[in-house]
mmCIF file of C-alpha atoms and ligand atoms in Angstrom:
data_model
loop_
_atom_site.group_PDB
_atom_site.id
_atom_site.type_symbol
_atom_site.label_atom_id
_atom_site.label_comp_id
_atom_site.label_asym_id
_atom_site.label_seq_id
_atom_site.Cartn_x
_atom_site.Cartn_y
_atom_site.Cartn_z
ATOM 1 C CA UNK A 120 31.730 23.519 -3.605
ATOM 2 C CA UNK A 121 32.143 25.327 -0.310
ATOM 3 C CA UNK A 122 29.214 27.914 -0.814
ATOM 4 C CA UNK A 123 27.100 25.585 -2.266
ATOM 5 C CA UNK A 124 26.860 23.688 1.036
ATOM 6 C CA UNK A 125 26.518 26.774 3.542
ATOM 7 C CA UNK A 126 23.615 27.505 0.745
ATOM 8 C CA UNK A 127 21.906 23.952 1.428
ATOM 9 C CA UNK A 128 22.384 24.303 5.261
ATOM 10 C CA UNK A 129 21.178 28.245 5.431
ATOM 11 C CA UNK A 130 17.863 26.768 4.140
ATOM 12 C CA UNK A 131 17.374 24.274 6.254
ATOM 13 C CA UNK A 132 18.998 24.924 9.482
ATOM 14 C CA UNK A 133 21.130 21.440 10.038
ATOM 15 C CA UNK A 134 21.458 18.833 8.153
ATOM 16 C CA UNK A 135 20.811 15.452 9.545
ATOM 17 C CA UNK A 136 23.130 12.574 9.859
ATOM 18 C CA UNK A 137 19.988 10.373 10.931
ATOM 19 C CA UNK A 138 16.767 10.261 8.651
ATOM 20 C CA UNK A 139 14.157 8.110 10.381
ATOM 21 C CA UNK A 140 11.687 6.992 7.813
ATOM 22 C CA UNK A 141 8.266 5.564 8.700
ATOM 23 C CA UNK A 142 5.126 4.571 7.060
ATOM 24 C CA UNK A 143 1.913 5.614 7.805
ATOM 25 C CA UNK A 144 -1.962 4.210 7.267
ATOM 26 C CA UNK A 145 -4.263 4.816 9.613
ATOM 27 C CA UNK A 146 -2.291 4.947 12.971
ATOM 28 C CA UNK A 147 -3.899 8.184 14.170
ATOM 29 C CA UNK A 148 -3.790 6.458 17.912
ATOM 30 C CA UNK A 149 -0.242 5.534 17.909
ATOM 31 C CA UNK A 150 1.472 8.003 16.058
ATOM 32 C CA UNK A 151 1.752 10.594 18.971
ATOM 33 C CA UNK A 152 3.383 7.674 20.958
ATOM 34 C CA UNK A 153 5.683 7.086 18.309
ATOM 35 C CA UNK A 154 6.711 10.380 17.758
ATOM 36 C CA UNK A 155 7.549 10.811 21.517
ATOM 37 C CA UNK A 156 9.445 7.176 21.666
ATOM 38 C CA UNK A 157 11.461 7.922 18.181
ATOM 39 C CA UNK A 158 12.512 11.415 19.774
ATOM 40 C CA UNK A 159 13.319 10.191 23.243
ATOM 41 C CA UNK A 160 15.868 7.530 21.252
ATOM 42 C CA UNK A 161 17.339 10.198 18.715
ATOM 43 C CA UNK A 162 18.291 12.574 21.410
ATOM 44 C CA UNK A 163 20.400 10.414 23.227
ATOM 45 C CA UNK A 164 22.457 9.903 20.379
ATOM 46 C CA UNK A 165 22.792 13.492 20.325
ATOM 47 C CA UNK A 166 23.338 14.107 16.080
ATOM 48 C CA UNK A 167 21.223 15.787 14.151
ATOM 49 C CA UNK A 168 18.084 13.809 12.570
ATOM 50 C CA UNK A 169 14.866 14.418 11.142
ATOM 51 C CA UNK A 170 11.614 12.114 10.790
ATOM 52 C CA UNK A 171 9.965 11.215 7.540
ATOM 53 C CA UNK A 172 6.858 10.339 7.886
ATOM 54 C CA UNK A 173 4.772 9.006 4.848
ATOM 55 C CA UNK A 174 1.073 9.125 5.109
ATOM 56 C CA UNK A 175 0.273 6.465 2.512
ATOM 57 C CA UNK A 176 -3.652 7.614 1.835
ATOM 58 C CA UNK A 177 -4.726 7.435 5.324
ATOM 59 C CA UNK A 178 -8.408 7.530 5.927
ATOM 60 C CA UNK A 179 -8.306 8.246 9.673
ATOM 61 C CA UNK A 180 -7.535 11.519 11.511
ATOM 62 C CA UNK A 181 -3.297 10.296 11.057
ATOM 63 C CA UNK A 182 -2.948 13.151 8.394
ATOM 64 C CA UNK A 183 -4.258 15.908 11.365
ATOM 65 C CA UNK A 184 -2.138 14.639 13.951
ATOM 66 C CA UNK A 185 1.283 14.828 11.175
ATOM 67 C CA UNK A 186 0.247 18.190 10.703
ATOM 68 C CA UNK A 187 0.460 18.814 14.356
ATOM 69 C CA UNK A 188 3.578 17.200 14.854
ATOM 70 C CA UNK A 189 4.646 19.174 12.190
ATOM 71 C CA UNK A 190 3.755 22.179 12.926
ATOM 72 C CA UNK A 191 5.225 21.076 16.712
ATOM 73 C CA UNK A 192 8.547 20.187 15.589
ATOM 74 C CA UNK A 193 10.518 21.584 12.446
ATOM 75 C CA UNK A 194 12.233 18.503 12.453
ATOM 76 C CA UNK A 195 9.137 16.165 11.406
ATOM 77 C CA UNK A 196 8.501 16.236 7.546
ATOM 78 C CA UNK A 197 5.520 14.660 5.965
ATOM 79 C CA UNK A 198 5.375 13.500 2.810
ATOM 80 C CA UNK A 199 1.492 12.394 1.537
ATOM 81 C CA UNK A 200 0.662 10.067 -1.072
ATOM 82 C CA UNK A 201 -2.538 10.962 -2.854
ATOM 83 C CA UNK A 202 -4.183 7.411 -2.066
ATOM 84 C CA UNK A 203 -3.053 4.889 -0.507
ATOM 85 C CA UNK A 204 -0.012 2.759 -2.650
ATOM 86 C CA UNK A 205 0.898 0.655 -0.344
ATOM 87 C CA UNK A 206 3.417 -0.149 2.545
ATOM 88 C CA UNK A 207 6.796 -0.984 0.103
ATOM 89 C CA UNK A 208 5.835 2.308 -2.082
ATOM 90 C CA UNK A 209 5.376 4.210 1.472
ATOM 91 C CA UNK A 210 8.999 3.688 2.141
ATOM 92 C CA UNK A 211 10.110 4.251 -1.303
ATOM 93 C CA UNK A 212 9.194 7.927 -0.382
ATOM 94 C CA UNK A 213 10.512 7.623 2.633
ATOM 95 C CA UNK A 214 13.950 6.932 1.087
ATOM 96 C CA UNK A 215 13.588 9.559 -1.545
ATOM 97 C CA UNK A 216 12.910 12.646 0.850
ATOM 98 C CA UNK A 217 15.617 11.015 3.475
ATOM 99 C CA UNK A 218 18.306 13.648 3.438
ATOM 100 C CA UNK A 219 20.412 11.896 6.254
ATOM 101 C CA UNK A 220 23.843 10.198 5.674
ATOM 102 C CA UNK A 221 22.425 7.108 7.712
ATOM 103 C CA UNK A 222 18.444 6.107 7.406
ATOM 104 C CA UNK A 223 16.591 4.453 9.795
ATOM 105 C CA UNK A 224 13.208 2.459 8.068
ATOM 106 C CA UNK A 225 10.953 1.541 10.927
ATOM 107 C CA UNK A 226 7.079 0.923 11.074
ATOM 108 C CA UNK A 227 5.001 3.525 12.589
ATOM 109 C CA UNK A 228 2.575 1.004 14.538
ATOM 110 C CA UNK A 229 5.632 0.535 17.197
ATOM 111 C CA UNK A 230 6.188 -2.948 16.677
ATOM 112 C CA UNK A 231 9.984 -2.238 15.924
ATOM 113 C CA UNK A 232 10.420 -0.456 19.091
ATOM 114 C CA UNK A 233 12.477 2.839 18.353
ATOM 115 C CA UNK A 234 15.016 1.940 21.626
ATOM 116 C CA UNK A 235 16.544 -0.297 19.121
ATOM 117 C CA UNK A 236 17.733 2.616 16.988
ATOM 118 C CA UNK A 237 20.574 4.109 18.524
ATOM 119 C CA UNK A 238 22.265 0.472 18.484
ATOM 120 C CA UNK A 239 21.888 0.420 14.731
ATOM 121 C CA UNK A 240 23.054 3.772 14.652
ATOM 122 C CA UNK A 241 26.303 1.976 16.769
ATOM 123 C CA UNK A 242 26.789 -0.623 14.541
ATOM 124 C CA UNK A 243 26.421 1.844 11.589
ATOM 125 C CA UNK A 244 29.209 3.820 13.165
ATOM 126 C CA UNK A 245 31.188 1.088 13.672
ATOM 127 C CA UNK A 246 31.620 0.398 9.536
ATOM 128 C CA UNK A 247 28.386 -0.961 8.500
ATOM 129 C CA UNK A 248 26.312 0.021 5.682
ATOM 130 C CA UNK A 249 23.479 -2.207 5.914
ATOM 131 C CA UNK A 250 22.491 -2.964 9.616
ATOM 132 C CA UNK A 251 18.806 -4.721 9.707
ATOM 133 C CA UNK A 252 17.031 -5.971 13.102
ATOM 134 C CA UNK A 253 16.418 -9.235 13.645
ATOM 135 C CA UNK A 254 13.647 -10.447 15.273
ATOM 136 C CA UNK A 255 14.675 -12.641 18.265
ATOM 137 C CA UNK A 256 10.900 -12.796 19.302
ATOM 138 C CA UNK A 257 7.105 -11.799 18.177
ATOM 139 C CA UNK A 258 4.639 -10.946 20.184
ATOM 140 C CA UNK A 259 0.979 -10.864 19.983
ATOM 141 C CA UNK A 260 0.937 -12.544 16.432
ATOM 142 C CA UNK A 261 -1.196 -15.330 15.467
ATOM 143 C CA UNK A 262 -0.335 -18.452 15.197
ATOM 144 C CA UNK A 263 -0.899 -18.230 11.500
ATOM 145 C CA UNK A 264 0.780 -15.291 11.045
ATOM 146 C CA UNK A 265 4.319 -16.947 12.774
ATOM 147 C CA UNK A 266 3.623 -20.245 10.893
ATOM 148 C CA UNK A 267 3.587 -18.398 7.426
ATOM 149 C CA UNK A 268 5.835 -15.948 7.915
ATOM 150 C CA UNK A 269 8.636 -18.900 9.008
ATOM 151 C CA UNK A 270 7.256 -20.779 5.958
ATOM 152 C CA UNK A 271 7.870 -17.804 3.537
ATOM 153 C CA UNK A 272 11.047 -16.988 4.552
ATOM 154 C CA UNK A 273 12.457 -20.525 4.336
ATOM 155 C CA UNK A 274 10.559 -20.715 0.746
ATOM 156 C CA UNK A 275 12.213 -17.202 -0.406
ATOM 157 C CA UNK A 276 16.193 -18.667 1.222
ATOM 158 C CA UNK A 277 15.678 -21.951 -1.247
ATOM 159 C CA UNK A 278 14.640 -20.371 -4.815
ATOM 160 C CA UNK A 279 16.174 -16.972 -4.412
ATOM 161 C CA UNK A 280 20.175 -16.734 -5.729
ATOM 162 C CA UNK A 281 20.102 -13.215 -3.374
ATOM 163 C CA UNK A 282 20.549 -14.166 0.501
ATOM 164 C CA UNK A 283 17.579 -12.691 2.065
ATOM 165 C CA UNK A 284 18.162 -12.656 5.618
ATOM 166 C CA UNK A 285 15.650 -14.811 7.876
ATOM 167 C CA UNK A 286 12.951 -13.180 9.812
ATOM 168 C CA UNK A 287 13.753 -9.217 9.229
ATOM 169 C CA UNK A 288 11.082 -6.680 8.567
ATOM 170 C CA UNK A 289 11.830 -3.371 6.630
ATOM 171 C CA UNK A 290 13.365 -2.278 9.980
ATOM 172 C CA UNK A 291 17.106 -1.717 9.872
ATOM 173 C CA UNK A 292 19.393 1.216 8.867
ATOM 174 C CA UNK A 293 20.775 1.903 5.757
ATOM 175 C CA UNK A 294 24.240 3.594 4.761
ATOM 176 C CA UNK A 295 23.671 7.067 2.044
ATOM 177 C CA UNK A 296 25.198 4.775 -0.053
ATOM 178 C CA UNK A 297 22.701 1.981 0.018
ATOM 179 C CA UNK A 298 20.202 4.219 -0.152
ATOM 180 C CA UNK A 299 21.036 6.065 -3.565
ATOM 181 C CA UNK A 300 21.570 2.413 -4.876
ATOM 182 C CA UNK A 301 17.690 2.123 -3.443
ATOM 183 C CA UNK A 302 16.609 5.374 -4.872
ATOM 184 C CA UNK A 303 17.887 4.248 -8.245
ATOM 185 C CA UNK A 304 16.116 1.080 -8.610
ATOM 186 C CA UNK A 305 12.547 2.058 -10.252
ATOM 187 C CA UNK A 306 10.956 -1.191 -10.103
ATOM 188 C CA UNK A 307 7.124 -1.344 -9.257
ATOM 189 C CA UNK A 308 6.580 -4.541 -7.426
ATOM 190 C CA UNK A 309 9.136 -3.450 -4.361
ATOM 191 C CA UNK A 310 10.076 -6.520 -2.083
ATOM 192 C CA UNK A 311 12.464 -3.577 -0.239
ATOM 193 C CA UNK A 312 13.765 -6.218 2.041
ATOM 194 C CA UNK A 313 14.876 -8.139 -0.523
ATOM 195 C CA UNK A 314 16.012 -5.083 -2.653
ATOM 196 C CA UNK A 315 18.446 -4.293 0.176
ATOM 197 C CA UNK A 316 20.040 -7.260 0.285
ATOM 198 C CA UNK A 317 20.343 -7.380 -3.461
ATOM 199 C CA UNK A 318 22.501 -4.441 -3.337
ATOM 200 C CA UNK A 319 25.348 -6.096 -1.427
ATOM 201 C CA UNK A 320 27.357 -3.368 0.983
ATOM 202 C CA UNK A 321 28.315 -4.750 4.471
ATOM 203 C CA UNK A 322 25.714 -6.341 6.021
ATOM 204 C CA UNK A 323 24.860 -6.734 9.465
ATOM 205 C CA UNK A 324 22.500 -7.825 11.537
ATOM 206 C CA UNK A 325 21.061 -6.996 15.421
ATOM 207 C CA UNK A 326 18.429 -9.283 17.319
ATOM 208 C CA UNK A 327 15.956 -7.680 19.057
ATOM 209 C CA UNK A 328 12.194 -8.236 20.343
ATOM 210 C CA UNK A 329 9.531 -7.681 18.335
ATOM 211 C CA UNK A 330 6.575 -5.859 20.640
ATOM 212 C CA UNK A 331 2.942 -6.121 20.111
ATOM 213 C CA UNK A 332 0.835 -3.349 17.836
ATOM 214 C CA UNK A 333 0.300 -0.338 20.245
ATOM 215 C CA UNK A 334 -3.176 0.195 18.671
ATOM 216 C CA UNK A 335 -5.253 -0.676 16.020
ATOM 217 C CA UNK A 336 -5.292 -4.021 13.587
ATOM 218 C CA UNK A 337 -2.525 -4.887 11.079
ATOM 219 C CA UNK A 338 -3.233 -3.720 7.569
ATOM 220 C CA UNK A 339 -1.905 -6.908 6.296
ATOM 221 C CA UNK A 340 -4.708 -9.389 5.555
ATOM 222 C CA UNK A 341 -4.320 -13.014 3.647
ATOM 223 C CA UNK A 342 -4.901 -11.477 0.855
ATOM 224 C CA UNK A 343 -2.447 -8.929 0.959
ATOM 225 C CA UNK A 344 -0.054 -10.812 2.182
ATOM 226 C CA UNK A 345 -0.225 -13.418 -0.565
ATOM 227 C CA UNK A 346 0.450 -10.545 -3.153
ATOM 228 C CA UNK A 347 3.210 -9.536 -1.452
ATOM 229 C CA UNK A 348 4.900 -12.666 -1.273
ATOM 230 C CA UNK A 349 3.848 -13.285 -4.773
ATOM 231 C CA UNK A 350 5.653 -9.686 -5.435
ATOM 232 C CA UNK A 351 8.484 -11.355 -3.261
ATOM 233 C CA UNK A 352 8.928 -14.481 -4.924
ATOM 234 C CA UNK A 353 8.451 -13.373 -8.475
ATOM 235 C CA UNK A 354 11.344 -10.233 -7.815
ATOM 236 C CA UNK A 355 13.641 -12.307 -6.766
ATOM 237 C CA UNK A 356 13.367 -15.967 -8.556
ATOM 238 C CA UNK A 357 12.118 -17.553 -11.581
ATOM 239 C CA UNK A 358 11.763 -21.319 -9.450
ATOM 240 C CA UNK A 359 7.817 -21.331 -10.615
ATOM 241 C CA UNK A 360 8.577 -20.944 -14.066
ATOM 242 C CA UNK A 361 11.247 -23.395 -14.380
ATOM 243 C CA UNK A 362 8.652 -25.868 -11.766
ATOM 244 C CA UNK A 363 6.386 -26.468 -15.395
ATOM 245 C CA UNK A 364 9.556 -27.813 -17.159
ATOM 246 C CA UNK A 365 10.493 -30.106 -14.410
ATOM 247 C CA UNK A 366 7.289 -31.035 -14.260
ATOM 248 C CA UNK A 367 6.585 -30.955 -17.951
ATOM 249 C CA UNK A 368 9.258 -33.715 -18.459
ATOM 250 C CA UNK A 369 8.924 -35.988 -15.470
ATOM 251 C CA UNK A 370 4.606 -36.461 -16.641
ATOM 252 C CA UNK A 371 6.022 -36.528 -20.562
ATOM 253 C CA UNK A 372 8.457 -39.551 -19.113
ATOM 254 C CA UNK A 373 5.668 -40.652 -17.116
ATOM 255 C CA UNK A 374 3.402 -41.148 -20.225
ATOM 256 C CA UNK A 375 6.345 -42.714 -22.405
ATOM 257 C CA UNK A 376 6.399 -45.823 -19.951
ATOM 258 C CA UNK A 377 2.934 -46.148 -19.523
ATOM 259 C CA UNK A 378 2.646 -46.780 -22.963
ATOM 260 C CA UNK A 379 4.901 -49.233 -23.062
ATOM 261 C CA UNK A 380 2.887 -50.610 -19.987
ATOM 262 C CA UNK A 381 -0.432 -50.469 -21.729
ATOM 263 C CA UNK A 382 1.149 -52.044 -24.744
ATOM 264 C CA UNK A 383 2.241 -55.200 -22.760
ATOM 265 C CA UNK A 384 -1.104 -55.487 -20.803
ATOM 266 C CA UNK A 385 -3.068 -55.165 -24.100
ATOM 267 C CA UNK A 386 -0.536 -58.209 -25.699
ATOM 268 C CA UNK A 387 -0.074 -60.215 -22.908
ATOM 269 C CA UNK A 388 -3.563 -60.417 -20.811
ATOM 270 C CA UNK A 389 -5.763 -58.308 -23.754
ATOM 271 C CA UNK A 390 -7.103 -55.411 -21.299
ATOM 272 C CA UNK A 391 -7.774 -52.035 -22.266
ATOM 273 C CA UNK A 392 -7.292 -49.041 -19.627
ATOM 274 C CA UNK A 393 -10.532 -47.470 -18.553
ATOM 275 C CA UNK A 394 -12.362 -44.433 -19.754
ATOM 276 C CA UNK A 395 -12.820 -43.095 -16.294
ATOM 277 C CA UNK A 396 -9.021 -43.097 -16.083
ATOM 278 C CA UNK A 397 -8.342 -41.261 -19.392
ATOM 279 C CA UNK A 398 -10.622 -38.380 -17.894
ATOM 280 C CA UNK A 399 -8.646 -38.098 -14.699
ATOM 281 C CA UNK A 400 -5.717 -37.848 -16.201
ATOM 282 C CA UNK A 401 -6.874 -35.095 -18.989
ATOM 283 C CA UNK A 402 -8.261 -33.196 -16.029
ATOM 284 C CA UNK A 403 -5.161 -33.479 -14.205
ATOM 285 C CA UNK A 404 -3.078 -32.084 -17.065
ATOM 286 C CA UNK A 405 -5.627 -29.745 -18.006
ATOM 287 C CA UNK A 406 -5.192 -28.303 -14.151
ATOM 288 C CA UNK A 407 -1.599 -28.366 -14.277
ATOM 289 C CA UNK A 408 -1.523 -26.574 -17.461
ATOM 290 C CA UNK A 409 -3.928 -23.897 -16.247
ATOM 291 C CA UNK A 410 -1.882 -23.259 -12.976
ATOM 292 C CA UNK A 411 1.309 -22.648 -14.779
ATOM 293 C CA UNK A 412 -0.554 -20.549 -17.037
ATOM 294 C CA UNK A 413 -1.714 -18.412 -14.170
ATOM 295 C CA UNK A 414 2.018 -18.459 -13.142
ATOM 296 C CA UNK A 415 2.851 -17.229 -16.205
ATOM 297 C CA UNK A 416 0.285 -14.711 -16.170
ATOM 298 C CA UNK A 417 1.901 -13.255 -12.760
ATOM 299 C CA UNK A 418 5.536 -12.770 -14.138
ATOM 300 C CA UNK A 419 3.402 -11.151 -17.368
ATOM 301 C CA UNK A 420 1.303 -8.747 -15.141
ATOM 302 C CA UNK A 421 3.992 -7.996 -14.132
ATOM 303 C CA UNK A 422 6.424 -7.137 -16.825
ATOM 304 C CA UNK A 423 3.520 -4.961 -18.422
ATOM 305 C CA UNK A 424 3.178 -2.786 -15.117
ATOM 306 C CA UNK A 425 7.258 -1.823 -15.578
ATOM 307 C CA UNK A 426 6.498 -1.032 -19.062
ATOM 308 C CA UNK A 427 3.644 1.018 -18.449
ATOM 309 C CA UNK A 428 6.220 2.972 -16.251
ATOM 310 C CA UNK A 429 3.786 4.410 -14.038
ATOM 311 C CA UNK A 430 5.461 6.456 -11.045
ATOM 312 C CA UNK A 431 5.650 4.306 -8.309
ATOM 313 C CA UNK A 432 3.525 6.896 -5.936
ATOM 314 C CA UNK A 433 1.992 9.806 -6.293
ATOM 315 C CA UNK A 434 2.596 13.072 -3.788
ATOM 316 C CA UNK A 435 -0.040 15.157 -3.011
ATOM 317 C CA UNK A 436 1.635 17.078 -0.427
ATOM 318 C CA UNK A 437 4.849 17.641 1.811
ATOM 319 C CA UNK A 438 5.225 19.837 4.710
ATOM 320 C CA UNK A 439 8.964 20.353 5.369
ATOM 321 C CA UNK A 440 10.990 23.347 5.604
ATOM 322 C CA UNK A 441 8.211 25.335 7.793
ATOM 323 C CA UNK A 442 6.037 25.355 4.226
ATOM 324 C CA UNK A 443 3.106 23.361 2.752
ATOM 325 C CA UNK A 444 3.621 22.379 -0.924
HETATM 326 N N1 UDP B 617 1.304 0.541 6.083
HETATM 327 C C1 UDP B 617 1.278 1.458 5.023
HETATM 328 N N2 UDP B 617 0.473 1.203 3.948
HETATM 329 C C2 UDP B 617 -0.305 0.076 3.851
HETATM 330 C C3 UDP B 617 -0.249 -0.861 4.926
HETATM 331 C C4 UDP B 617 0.577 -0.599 6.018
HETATM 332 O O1 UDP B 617 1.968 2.471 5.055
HETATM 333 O O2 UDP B 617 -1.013 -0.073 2.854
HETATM 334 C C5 UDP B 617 2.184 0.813 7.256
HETATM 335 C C6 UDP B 617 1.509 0.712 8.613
HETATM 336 O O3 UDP B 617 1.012 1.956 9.043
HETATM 337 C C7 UDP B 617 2.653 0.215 9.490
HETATM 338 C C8 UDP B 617 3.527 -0.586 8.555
HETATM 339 O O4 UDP B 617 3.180 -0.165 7.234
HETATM 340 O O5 UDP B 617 3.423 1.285 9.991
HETATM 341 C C9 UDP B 617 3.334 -2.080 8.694
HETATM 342 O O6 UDP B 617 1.971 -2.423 8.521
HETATM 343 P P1 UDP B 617 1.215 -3.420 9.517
HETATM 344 O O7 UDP B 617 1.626 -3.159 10.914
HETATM 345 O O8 UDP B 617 -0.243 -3.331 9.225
HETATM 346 O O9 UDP B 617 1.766 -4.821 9.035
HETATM 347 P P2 UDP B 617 2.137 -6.066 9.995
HETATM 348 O O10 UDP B 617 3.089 -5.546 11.034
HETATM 349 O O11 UDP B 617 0.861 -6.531 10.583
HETATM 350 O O12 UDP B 617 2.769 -7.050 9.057
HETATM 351 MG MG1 MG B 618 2.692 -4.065 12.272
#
């Protein structure tokens, strides 16, 4: 046992006790900020950490500037996807190259300012295994954006059995524990913040302020964000499925007394309901059916993508270790 860990450190110099992990796409004008804000707040907690950063199919000049920091600073690794697979598959890798006993997820655009870290790293210290930032405030968001986000996560808190904690990104720390857990878990449609609260361990949680993005535009539009709460809602709950039986029996109940109603009118004063109201209402079931079919159709898209098993990313290249492979 002994030998075999002087032969992991010999290759690699130290090992860490803090991984950083941060996704990247297209952030070529922040990253060099980033790097020199993340560093600042690992060396005053004066351990041992690397950075993982996961290029996740930038198109920019990001990969050029990771090579530089790279090639700068033994203790940056890069890890590149060979397109881009998205934010929640970004930090997938992250996790799975993290070699720390504590990891740090943060985004790479500096709106989870890195000055934070070293308190998570306290609290992590301190006995917990899960510590996740809370944002106190957000800054330079849209209206829309702060309206739907507070809508979502009070949505996700009623259908979801699995306490997702209120207004948290994919910034906080996880214990080597939590992560392995993480690691394990192979499903495709990754909602990680709700993953890491699935997986129990102490929880904790810090408040902080969310800043402004340093440069650039978020990579989140409507229509991404709508998949990924869909991705969201359908990991975590089946609420919209059971919604069509609810709803199935309260129209089917519906129905039952207005024929009894119709009935009575026809007997008592001899009218017959109208065409144009027979229409509306086929139409109106005919939508409702179609809806829940497309709900269906989500949770089925779904379940054929995990039996597909298709990796969850694809690596094209990782510079760690002073080499290029
Ligand atoms: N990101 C990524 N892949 C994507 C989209 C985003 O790796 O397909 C990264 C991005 O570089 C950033 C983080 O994920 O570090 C969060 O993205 P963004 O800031 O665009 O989201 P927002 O903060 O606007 O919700
Ligand atoms: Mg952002």
């Amino acid at each position: 046992m002994v030998a075999q860990r002087s032969d992991i450190t010999v290759g690699m110099a130290v090992v860490p006790v803090v991984t950083v992990v941060a996704p990247v796409y297209n952030e070529e004008e922040t990253l060099p900020h980033f790097y020199r804000r993340v560093i600042a707040a690992l060396e005053d907690l004066g351990e041992p950490f690397e950075l993982v950063l996961v290029n996740d199919g930038s198109s920019d000049g990001s990969p050029d500037v990771l090579l530089r920091l790279h090639q700068r600073d033994s203790r940056v690794r890069v890890v590149s996807f060979s397109r881009n697979f998205g934010h929640q598959a970004a930090i997938s890798a992250g996790l799975e190259h993290a070699r720390g006993q504590a990891v740090v997820i943060i985004d790479s655009d500096l709106q989870d300012p890195p000055e934070v870290i070293p308190e998570l790293v306290a609290r992590w210290q301190a006995g917990a295994e899960v510590v996740y930032a809370q944002r106190a405030t957000r800054a330079g968001e849209t209206r829309f954006k702060l309206l739907t986000a507070a809508l979502f996560y009070r949505l996700i808190a009623r259908i979801t059995a699995v306490n997702i904690p209120r207004d948290t990104g994919d910034f906080r720390l996880l214990d080597r524990a939590v992560v392995n857990q993480l690691v394990a878990l192979r499903e495709h449609h990754r909602f990680m913040r709700g993953l890491s609260a699935w997986v129990g361990f102490r929880q904790e949680a810090v408040r902080y302020e969310r800043a402004e993005r340093f440069a650039g535009a978020t990579k989140y539009p409507l229509r991404k964000m709508l998949r990924f709460s869909l991705d969201a809602i359908t990991g975590f709950s089946y609420a919209p499925l059971q919604l069509a039986s609810t709803l199935g029996f309260a129209l089917a109940g519906i129905s039952l007394l207005a024929i009894v109603v119709a009935a009575l009118l026809r007997l008592t004063t001899g009218a017959i309901v109208g065409q144009a109201s027979t229409l509306i209402m086929v139409l109106l079931l005919g939508g409702i059916q179609l809806i829940f079919l497309g709900i269906i159709g989500e949770y089925l898209g779904r379940i054929y993508d995990e039996v597909r098993g298709r990796p969850l990313f694809i690596v094209r290249e990782v510079l760690e270790d002073g080499e290029r492979r």
